[in-house]
PDB file of C-alpha atoms in Angstrom:
ATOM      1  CA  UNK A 681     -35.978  78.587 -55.233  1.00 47.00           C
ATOM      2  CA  UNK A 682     -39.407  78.699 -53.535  1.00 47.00           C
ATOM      3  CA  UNK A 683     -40.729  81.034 -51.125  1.00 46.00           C
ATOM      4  CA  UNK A 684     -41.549  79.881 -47.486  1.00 47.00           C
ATOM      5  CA  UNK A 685     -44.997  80.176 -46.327  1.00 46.00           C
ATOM      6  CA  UNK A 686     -43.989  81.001 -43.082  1.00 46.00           C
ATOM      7  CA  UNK A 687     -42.466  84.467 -43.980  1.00 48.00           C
ATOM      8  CA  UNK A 688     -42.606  86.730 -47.086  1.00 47.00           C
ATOM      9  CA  UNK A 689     -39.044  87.217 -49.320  1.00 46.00           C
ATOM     10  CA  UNK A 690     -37.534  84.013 -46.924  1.00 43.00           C
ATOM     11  CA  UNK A 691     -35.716  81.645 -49.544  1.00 47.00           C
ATOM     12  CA  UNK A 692     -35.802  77.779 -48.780  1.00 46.00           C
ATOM     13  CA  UNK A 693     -33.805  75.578 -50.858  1.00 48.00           C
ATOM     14  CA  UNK A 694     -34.600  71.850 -51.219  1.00 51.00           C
ATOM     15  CA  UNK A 695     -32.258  69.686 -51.116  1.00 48.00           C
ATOM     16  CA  UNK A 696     -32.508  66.898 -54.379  1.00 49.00           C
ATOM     17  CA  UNK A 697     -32.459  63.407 -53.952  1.00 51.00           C
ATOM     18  CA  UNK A 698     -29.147  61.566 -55.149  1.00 44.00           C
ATOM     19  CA  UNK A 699     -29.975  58.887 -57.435  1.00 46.00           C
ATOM     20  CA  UNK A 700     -26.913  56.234 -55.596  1.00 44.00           C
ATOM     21  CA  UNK A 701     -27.698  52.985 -54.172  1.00 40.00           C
ATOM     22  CA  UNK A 702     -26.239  54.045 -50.775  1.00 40.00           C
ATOM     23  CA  UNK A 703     -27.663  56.605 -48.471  1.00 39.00           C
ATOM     24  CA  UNK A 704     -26.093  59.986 -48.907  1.00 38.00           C
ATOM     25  CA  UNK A 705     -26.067  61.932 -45.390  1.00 39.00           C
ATOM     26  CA  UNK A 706     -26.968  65.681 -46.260  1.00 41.00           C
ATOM     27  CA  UNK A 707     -27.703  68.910 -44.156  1.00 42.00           C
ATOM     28  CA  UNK A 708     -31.175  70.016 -44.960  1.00 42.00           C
ATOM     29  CA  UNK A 709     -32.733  73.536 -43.697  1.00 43.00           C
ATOM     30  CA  UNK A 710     -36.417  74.112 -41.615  1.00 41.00           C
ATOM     31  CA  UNK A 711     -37.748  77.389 -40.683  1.00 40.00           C
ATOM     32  CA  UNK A 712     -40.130  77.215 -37.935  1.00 44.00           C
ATOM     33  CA  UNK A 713     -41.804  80.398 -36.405  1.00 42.00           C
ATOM     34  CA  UNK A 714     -42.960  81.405 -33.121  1.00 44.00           C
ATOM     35  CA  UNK A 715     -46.243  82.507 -32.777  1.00 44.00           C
ATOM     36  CA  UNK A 716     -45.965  84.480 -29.202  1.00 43.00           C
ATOM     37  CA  UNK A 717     -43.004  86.087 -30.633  1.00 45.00           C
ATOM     38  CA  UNK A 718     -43.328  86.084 -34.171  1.00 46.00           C
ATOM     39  CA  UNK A 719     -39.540  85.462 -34.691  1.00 44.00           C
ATOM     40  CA  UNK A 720     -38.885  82.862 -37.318  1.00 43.00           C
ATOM     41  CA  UNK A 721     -35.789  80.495 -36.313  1.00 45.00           C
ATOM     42  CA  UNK A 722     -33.669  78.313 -38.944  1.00 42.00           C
ATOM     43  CA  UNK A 723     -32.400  74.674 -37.731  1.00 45.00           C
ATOM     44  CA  UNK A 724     -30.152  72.645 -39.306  1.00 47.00           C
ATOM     45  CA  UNK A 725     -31.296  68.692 -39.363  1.00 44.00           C
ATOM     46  CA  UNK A 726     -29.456  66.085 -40.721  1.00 43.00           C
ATOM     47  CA  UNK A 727     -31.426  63.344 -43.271  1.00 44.00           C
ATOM     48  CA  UNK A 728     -30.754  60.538 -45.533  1.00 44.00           C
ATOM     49  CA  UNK A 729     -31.056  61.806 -49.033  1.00 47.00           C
ATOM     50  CA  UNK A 730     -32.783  59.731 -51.814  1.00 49.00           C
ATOM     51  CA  UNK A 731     -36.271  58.145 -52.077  1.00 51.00           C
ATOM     52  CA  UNK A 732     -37.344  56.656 -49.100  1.00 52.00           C
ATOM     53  CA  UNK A 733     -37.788  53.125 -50.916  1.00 54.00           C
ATOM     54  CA  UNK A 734     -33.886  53.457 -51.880  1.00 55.00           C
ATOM     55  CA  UNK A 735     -33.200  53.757 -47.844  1.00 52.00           C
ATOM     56  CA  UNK A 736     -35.153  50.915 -46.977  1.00 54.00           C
ATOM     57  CA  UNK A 737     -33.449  48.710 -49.329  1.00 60.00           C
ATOM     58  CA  UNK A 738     -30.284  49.525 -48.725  1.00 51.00           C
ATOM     59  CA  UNK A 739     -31.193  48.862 -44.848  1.00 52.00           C
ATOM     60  CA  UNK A 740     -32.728  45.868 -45.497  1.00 58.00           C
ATOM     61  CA  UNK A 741     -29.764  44.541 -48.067  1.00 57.00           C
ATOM     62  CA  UNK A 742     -27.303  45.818 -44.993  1.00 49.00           C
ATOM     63  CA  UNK A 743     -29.362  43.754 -42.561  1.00 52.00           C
ATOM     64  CA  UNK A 744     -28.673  40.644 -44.846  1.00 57.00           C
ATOM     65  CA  UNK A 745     -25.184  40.743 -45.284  1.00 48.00           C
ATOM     66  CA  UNK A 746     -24.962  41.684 -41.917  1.00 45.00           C
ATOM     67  CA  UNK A 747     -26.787  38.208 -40.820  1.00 43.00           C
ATOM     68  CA  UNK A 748     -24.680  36.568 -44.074  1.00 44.00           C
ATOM     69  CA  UNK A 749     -21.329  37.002 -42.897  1.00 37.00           C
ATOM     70  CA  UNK A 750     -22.903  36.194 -38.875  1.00 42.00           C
ATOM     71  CA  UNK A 751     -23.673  32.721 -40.215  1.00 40.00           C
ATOM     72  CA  UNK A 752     -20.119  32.359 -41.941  1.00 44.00           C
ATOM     73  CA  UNK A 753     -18.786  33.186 -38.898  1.00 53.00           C
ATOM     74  CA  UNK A 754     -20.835  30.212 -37.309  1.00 69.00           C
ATOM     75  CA  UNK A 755     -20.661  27.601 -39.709  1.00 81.00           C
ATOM     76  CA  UNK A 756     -17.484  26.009 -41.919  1.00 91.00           C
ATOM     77  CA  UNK A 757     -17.425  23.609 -44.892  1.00 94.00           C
ATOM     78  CA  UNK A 758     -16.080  20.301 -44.669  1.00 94.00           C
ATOM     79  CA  UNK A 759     -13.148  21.202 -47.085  1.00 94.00           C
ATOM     80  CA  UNK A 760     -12.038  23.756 -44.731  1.00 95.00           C
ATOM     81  CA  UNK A 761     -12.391  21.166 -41.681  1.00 96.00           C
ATOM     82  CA  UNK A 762     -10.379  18.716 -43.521  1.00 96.00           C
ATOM     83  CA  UNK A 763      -7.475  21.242 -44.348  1.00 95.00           C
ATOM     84  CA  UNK A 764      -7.370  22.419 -40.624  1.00 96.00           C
ATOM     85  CA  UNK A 765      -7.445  18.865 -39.294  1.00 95.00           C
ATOM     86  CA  UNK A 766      -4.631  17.660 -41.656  1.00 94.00           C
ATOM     87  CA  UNK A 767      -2.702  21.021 -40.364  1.00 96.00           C
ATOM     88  CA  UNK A 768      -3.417  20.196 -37.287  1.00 96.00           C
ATOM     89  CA  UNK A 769      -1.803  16.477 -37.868  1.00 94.00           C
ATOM     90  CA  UNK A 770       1.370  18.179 -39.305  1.00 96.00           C
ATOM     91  CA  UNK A 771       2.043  20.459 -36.104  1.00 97.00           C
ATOM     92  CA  UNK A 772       2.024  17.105 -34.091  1.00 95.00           C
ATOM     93  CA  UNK A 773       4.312  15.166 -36.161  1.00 95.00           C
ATOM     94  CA  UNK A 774       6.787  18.311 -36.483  1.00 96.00           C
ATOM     95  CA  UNK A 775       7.032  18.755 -33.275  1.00 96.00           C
ATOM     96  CA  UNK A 776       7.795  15.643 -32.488  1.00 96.00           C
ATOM     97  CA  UNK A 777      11.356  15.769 -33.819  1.00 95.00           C
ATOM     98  CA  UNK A 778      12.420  18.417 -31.837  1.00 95.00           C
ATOM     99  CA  UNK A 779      10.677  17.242 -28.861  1.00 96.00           C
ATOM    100  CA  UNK A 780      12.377  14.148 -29.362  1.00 96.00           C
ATOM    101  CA  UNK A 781      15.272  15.727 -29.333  1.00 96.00           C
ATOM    102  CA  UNK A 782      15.383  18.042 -26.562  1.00 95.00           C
ATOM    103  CA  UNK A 783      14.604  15.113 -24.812  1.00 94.00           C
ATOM    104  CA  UNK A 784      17.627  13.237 -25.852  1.00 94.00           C
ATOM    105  CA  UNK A 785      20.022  15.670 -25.150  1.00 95.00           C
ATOM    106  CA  UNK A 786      18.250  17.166 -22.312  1.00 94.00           C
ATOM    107  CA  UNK A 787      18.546  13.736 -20.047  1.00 93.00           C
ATOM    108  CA  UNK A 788      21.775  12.569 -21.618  1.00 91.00           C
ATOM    109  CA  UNK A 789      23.523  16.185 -20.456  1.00 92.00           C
ATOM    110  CA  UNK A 790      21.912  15.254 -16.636  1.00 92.00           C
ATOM    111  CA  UNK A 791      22.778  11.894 -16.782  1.00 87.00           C
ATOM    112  CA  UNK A 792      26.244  13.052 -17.694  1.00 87.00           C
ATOM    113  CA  UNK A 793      26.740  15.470 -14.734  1.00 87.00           C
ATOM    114  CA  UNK A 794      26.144  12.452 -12.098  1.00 83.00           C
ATOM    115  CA  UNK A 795      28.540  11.344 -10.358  1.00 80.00           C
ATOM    116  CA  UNK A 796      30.133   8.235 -11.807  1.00 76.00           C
ATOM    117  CA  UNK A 797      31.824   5.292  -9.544  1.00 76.00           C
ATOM    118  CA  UNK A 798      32.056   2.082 -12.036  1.00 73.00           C
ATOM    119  CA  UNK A 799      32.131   0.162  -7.971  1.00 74.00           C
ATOM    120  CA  UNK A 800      28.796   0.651  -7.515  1.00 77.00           C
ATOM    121  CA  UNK A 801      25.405  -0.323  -8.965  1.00 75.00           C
ATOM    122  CA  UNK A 802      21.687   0.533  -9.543  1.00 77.00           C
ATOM    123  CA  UNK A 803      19.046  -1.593  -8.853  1.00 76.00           C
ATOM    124  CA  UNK A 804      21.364  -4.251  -9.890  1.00 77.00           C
ATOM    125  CA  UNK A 805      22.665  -2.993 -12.730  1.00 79.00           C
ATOM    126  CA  UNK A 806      25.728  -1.554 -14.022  1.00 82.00           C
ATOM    127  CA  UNK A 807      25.543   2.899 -13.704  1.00 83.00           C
ATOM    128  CA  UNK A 808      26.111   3.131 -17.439  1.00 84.00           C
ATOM    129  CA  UNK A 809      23.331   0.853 -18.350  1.00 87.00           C
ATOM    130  CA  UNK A 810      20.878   2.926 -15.997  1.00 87.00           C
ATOM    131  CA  UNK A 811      22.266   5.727 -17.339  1.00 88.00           C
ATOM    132  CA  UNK A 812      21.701   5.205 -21.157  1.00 90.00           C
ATOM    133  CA  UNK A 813      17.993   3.670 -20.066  1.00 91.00           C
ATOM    134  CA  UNK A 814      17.628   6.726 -18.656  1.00 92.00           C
ATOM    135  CA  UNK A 815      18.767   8.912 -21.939  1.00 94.00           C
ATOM    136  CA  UNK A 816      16.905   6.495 -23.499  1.00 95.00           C
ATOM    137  CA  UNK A 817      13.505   7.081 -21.828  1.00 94.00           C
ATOM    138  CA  UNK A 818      13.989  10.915 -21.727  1.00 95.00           C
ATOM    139  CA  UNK A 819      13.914  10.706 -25.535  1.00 95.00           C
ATOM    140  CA  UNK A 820      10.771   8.707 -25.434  1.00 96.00           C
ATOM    141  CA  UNK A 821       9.406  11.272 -23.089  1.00 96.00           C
ATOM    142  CA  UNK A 822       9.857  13.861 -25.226  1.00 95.00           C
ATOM    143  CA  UNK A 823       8.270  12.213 -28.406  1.00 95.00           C
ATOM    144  CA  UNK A 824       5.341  11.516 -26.180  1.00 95.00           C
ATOM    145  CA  UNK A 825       4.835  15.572 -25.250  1.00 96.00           C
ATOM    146  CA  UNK A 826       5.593  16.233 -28.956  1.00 95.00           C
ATOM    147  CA  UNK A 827       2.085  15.744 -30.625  1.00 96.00           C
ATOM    148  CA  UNK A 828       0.774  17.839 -27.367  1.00 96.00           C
ATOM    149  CA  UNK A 829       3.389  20.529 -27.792  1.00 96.00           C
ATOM    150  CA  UNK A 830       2.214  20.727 -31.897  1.00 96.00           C
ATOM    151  CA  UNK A 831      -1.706  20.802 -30.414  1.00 95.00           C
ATOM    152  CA  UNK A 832      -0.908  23.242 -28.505  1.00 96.00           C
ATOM    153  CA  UNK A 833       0.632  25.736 -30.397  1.00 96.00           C
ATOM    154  CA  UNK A 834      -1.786  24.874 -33.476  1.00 97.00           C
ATOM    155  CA  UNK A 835      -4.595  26.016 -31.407  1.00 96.00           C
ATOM    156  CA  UNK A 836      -2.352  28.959 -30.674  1.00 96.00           C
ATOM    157  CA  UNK A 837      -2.085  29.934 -34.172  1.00 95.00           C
ATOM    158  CA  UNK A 838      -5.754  28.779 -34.751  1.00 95.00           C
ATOM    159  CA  UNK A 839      -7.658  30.688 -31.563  1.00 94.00           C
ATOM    160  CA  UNK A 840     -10.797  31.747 -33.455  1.00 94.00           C
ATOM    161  CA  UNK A 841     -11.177  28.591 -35.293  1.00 94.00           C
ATOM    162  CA  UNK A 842     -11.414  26.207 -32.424  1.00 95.00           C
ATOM    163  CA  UNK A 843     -15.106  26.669 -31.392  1.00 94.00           C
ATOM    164  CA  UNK A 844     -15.998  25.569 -34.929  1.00 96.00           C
ATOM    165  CA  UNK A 845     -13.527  22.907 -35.614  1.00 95.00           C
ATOM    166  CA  UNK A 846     -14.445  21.272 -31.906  1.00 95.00           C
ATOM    167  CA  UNK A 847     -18.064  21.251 -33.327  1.00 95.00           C
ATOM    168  CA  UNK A 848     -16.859  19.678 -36.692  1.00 96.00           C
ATOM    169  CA  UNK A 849     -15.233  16.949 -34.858  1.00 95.00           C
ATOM    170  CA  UNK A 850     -18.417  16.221 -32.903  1.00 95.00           C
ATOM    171  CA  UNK A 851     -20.585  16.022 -36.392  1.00 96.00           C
ATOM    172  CA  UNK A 852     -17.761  14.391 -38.213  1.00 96.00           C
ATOM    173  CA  UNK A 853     -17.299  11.369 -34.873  1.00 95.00           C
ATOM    174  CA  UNK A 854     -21.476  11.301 -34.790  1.00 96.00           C
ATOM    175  CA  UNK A 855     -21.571  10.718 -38.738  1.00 96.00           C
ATOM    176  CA  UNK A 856     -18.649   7.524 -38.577  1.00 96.00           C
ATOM    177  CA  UNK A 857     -20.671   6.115 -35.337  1.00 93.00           C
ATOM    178  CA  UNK A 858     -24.072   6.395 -37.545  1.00 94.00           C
ATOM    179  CA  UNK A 859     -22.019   5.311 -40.576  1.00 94.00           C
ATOM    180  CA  UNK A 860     -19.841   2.743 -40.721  1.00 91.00           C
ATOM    181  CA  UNK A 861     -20.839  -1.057 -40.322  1.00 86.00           C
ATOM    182  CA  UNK A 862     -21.456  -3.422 -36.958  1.00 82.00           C
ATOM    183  CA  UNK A 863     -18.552  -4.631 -35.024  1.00 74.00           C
ATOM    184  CA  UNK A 864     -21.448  -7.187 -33.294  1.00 73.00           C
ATOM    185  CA  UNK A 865     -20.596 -10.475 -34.509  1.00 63.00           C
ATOM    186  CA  UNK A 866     -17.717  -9.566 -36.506  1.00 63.00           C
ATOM    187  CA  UNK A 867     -15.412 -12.460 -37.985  1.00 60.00           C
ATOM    188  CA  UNK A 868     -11.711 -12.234 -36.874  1.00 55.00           C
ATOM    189  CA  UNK A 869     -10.795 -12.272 -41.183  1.00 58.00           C
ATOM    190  CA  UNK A 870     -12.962  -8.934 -41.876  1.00 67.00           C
ATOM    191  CA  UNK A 871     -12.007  -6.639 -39.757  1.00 79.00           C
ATOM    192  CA  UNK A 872     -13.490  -3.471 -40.322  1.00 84.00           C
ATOM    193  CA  UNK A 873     -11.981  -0.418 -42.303  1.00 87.00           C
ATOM    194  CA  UNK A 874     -10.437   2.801 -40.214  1.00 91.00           C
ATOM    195  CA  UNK A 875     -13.191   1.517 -37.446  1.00 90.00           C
ATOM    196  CA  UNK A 876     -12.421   5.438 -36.075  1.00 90.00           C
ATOM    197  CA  UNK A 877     -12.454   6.996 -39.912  1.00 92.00           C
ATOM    198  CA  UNK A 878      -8.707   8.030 -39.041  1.00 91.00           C
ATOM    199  CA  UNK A 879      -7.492   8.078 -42.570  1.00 93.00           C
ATOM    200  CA  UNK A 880     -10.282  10.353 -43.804  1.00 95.00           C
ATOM    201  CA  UNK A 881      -8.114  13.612 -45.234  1.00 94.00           C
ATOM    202  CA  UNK A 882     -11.150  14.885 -47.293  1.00 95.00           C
ATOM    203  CA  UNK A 883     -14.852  14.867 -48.758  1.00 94.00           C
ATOM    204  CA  UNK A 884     -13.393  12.072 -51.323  1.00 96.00           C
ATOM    205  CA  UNK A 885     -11.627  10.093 -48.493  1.00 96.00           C
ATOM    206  CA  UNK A 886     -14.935   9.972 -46.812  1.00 96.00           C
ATOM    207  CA  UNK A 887     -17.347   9.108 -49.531  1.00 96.00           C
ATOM    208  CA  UNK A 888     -14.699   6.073 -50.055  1.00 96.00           C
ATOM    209  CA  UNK A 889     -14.993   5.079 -46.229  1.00 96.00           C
ATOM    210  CA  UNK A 890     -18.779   4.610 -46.728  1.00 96.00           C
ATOM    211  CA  UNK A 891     -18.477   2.616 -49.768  1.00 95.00           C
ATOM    212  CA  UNK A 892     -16.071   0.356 -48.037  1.00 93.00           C
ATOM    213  CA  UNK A 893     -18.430   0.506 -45.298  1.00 93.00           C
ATOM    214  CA  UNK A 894     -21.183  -0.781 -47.516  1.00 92.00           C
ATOM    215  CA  UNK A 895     -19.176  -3.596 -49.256  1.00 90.00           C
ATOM    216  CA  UNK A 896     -18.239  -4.539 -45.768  1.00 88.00           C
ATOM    217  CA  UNK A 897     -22.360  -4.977 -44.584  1.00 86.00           C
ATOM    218  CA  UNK A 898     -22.205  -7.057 -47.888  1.00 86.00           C
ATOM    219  CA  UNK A 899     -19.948  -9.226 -47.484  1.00 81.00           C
ATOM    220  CA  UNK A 900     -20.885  -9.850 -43.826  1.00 79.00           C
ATOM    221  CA  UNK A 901     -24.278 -10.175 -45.082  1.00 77.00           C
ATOM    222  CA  UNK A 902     -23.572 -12.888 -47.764  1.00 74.00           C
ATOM    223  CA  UNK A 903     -20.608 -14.507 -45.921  1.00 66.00           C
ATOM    224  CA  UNK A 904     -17.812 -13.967 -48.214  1.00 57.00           C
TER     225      UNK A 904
END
């Protein structure tokens, strides 16, 4: 206990800094007095408690991870880009079979509600025939829409990944252009490996490309 210099007998206690990493909020007391008046009046103010160096490091180390998980946020590993890409690939081809499907069934039940006179042709051709062409070409409709049905519904899934995967994709296309080997003067017996880097699944996928790439410029280079 101390004894305030602005009044005689007026107690003031101190409040003592906590010795934690993180800033402690605590209620501290003032006295102030009025000189016209003489009155004395006691406000309440809230502070940070602990040594002002501890509060401007644990700012500061705030301010970093703040920024630290901001640039996770805008930036992904290849291994990640791989894994989504290859999911991405697996919602296309899934969907595909019941796309495929649905397309099958869908134009073979409206083909089979037509009317049916075995008298008269299509186009030349016997009604059954145009009908089963027609069953026929509804299923390859639907295997068609069944990689852009899976897209669609992976991107669903996916939402906040998409503005970093779509830049991925425009790194990962610039690197194969910069990459892989001239097609200018290239002999019909070396044709050059996944040209579009298609069968790149990973890091290890792609560090194979470019040494395939590189034996290719070799052998080009040497005419084997």
């Amino acid at each position: 206990m101390t004894t305030s210099s602005y009044g005689p007998g007026l107690p003031v206690q101190k409040s003592t800094p906590l010795p934690a990493v993180v800033a402690v909020v605590s209620s501290s007391r003032y006295i102030s007095t009025s000189k016209s008046s003489g009155s004395i009046a006691i406000t309440n103010t809230t502070t940070f408690g602990g040594d002002s160096g501890i509060e401007a490091n644990f700012f500061s180390n705030l301010s970093r991870s703040d920024h630290k998980v901001q640039v996770e946020r805008k930036s992904m590993n290849w291994s990640t880009y791989f894994a989504l890409r290859g999911t991405r690939r697996l919602y296309e081809r899934v969907f595909m079979v019941p796309s495929t499907l649905g397309g099958l069934f869908g134009g073979g039940y409206w083909f089979a509600q037509q009317a049916f006179d075995p008298t008269m042709s299509i186009f030349g051709m016997d009604q059954v025939l145009v009908y089963g062409l027609g069953t026929l070409g509804s299923g390859l409709l639907g295997l068609a829409l069944g990689p852009v049905v899976g897209n669609m519904i992976f991107w669903a899934v996916h939402a906040n990944a998409r503005p970093l995967v779509d830049k991925m994709d425009r790194e990962f296309f610039q690197r194969i252009v910069l990459n892989r080997a001239n097609p200018t003067g290239n002999p019909l017996a070396h044709h050059i490996p996944d040209f579009y880097g298609e069968k790149i699944k990973s890091v290890s996928d792609y560090r194979s490309w470019l040494r395939k790439q590189r034996e290719y410029r070799r052998k080009i280079m040497y005419f084997l």
